[in-house]
CSV table of C-alpha atoms and ligand atoms in Angstrom, one decimal:
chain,number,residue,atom,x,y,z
A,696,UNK,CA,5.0,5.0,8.5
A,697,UNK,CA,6.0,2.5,6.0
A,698,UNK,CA,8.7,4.3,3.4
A,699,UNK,CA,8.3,3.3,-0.2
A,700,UNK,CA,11.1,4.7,-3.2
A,701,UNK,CA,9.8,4.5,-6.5
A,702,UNK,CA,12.3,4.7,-9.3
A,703,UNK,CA,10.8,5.6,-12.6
A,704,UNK,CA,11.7,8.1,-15.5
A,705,UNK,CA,8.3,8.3,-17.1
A,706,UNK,CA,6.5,11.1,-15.0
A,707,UNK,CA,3.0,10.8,-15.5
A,708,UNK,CA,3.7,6.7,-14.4
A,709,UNK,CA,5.7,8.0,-11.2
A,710,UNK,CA,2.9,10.1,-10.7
A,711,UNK,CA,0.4,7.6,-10.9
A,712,UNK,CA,2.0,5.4,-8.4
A,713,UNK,CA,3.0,8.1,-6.1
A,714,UNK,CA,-0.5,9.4,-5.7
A,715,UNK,CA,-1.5,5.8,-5.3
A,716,UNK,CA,0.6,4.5,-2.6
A,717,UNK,CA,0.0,8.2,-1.2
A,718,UNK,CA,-3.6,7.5,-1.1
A,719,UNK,CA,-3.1,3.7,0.1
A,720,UNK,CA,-1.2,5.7,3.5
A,721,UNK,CA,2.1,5.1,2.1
A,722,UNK,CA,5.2,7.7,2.4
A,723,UNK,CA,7.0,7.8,-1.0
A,724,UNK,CA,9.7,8.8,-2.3
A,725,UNK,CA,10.6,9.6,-5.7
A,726,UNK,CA,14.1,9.5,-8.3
A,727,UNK,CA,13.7,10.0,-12.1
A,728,UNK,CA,16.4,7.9,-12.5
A,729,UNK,CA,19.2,5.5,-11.7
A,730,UNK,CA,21.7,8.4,-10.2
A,731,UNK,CA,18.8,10.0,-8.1
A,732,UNK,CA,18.1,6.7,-6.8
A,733,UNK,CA,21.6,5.8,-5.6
A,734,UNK,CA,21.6,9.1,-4.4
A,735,UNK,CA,18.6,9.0,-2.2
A,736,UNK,CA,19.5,5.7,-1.0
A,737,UNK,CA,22.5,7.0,0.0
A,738,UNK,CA,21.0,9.2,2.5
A,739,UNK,CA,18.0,7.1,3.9
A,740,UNK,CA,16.8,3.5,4.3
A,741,UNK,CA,13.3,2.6,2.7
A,742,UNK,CA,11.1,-0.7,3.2
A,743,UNK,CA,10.6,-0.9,-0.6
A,744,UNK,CA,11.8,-0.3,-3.5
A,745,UNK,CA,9.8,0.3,-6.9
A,746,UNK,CA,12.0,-0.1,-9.1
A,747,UNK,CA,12.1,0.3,-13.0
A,748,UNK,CA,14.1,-2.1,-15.5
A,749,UNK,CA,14.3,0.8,-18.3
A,750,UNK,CA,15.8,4.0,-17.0
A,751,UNK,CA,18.5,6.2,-19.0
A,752,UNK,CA,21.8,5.6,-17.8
A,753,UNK,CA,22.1,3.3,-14.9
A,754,UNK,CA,19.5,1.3,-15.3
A,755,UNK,CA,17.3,-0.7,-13.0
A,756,UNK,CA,19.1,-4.1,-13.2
A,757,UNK,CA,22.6,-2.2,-12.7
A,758,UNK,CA,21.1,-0.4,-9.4
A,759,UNK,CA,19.5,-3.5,-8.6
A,760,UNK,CA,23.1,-4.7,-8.1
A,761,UNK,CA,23.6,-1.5,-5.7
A,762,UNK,CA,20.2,-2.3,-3.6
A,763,UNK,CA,20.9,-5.8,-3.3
A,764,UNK,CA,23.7,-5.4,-0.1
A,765,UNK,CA,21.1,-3.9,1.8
A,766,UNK,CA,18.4,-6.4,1.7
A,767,UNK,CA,15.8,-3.7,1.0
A,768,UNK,CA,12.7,-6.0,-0.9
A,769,UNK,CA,12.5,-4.3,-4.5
A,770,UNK,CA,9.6,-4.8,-7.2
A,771,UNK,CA,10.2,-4.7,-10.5
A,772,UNK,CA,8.4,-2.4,-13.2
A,773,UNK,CA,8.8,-3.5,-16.6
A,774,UNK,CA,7.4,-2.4,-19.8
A,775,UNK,CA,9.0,-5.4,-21.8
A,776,UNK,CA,6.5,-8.6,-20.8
A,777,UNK,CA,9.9,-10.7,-21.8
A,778,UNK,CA,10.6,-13.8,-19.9
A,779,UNK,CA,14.0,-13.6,-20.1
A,780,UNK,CA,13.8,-9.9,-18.1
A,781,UNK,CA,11.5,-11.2,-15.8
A,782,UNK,CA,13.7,-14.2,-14.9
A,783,UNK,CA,17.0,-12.1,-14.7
A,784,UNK,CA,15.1,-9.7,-12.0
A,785,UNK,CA,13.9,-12.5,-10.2
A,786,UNK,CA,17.1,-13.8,-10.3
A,787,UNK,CA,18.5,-11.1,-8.7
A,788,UNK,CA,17.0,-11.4,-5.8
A,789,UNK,CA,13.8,-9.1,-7.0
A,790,UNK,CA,10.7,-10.0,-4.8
A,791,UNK,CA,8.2,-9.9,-7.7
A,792,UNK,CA,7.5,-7.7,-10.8
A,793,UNK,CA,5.0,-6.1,-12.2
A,794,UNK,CA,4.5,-5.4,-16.4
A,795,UNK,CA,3.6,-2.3,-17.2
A,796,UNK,CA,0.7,-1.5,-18.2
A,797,UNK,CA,-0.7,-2.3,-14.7
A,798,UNK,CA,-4.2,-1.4,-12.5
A,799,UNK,CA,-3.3,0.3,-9.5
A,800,UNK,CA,-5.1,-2.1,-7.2
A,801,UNK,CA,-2.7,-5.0,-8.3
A,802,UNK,CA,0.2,-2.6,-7.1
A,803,UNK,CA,-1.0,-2.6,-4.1
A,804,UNK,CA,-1.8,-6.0,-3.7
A,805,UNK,CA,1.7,-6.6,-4.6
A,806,UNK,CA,3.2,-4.2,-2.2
A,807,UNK,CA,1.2,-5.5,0.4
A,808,UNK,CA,2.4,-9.0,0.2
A,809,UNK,CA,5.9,-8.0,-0.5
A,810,UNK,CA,5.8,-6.1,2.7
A,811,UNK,CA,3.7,-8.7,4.7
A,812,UNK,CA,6.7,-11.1,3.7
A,813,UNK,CA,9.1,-8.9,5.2
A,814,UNK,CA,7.3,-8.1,8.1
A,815,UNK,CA,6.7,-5.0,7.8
A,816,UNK,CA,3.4,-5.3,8.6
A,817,UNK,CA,2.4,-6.8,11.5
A,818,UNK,CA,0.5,-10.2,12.0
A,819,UNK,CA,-0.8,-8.4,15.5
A,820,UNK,CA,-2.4,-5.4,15.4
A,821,UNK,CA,-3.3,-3.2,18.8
A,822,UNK,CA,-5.3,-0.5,17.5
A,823,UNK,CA,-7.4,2.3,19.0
A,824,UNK,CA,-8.1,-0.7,21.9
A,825,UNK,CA,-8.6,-3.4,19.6
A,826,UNK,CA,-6.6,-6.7,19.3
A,827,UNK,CA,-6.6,-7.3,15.6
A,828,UNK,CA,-5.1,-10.8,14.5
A,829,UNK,CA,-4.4,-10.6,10.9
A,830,UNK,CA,-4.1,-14.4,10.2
A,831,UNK,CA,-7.2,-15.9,12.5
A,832,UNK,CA,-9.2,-12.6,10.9
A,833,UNK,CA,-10.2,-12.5,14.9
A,834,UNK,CA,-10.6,-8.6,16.4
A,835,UNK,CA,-11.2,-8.7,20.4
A,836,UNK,CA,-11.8,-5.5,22.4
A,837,UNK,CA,-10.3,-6.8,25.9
A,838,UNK,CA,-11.9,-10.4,26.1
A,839,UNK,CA,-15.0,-10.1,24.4
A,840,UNK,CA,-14.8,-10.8,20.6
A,841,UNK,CA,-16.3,-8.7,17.9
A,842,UNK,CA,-18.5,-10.4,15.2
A,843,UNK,CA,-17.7,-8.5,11.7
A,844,UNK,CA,-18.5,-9.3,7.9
A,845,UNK,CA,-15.9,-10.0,5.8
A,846,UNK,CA,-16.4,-6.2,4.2
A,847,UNK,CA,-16.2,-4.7,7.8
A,848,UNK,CA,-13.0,-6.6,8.6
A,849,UNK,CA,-11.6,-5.1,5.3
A,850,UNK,CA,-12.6,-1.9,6.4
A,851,UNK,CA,-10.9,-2.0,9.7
A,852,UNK,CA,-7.7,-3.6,8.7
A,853,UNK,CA,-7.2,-0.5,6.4
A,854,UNK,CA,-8.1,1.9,9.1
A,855,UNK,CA,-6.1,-0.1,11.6
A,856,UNK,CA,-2.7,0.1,9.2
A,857,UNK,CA,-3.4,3.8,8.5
A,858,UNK,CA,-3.7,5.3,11.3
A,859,UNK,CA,-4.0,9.2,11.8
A,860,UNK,CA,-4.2,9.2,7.9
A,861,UNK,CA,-7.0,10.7,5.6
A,862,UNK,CA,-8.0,7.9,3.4
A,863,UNK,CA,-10.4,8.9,0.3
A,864,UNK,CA,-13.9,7.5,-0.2
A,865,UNK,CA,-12.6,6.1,-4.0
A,866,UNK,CA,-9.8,4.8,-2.5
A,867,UNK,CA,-11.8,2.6,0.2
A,868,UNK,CA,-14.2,1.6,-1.9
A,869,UNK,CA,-11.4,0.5,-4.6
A,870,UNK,CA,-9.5,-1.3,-1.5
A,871,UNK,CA,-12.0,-3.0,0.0
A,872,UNK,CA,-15.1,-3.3,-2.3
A,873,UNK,CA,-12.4,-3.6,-5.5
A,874,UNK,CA,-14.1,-2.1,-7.8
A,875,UNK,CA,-14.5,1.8,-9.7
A,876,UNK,CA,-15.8,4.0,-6.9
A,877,UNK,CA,-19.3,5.7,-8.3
A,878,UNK,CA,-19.4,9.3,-6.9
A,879,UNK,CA,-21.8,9.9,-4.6
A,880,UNK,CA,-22.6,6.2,-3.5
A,881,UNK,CA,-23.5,6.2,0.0
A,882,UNK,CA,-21.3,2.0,0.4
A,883,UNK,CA,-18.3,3.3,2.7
A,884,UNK,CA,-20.8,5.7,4.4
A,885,UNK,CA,-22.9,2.9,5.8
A,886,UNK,CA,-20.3,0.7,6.4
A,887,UNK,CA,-18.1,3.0,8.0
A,888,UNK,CA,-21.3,3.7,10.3
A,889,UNK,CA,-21.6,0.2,10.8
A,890,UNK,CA,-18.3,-0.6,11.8
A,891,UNK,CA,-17.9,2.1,14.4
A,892,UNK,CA,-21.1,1.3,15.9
A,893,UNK,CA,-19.7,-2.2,16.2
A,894,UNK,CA,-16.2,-2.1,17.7
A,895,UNK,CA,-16.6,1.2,19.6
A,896,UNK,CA,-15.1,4.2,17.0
A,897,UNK,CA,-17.8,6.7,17.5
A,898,UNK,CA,-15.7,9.2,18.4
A,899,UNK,CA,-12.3,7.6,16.8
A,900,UNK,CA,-13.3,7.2,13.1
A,901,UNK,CA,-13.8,10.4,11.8
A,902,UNK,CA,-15.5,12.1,8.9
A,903,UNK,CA,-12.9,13.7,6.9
A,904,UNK,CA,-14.5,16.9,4.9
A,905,UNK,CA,-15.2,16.0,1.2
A,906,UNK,CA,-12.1,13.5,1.6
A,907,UNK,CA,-13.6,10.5,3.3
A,908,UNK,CA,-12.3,9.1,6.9
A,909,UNK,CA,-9.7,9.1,9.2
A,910,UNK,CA,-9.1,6.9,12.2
A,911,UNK,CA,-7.8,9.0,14.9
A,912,UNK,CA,-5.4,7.3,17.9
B,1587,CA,CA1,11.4,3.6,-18.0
């Protein structure tokens, strides 16, 4: 499972984005500030970094110093939309930033390319007998390919990279559909249905009790 740290001193923002990346099938990590975070990272690796330009004491430019030797890919948050603190992160060898205040779905569009650009998520996938190819947008169950919409591709590609993981009806909806999830819309349902039907799931994508689904491999 893909390891995220977010560094952040403002708790309901830490919140916010822990829950989110929870939710996305993220693990995460959190440090209130610039001391917890060199403290954590002393102890483990991660295959992000969130990382915070204002924090109280060290802050996220200073760390950013500390981070840097291990090549770990690190996204700026900054409340300041100033050029000149943009430039500097960048500069620093920063894969991107994001200005607070931000939607949630563009932090995890963000995340996702940063971690696409590293690798960290395959181009490949082999998944509950599928061969998913991430750049063609082809899925093949042994030879034979599998027609899918564009929403049903969606779908799978956020099953296929969450795996064994719970993932909420708002937060489907909000992944693949992009917009606010209306309780008690049947969408997912049906295309969930759908797309098991088509590549072969019936007994792998499962209903997840007043959650949503989970794929099971
Ligand atoms: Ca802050």
């Amino acid at each position: 499972m893909i390891k995220i740290l977010i560094v952040e001193d403002e708790e309901p923002i830490r919140n916010l984005i822990r829950l989110a990346l929870r939710k996305a099938g993220y693990s995460t990590v959190c440090a209130e500030d610039g001391m917890a975070a060199a403290d954590r990272l002393e102890e483990e690796t991660f295959d992000l970094i969130l990382l915070d330009v204002m924090l109280p004491q060290v802050d996220g430019f200073e760390l950013m110093e500390y981070i840097r030797p291990s090549g770990t890919p690190v996204i700026f948050i900054t409340a300041k939309n100033s050029v000149t603190d943009r430039v500097r992160g960048l500069r620093m060898g920063a894969e991107d930033y994001l200005v607070k205040p931000f939607e949630i779905l563009e932090l995890l569009a963000r995340v996702e390319v940063v971690l696409r650009r590293y690798k960290k998520t395959d181009a490949v996938l082999e998944v509950g007998g599928l061969h998913i190819d991430t750049i063609s947008h082809r899925v093949q169950r042994g030879m034979e390919e599998i027609p899918l919409t564009p929403k049903e591709y969606e779908l799978l590609l956020l099953f296929a990279r969450n795996p064994n993981t719970a993932l909420y009806r708002e937060t489907i909806y909000e992944r693949v559909w992009g917009g606010e999830y209306i309780y008690g819309s049947k969408t997912v349902d049906l295309h969930v249905q759908r797309l098991r039907r088509k590549v072969g799931w019936d007994h792998r994508l499962r209903a997840v009790n007043k959650v949503g689904y989970r794929l099971e491999v």
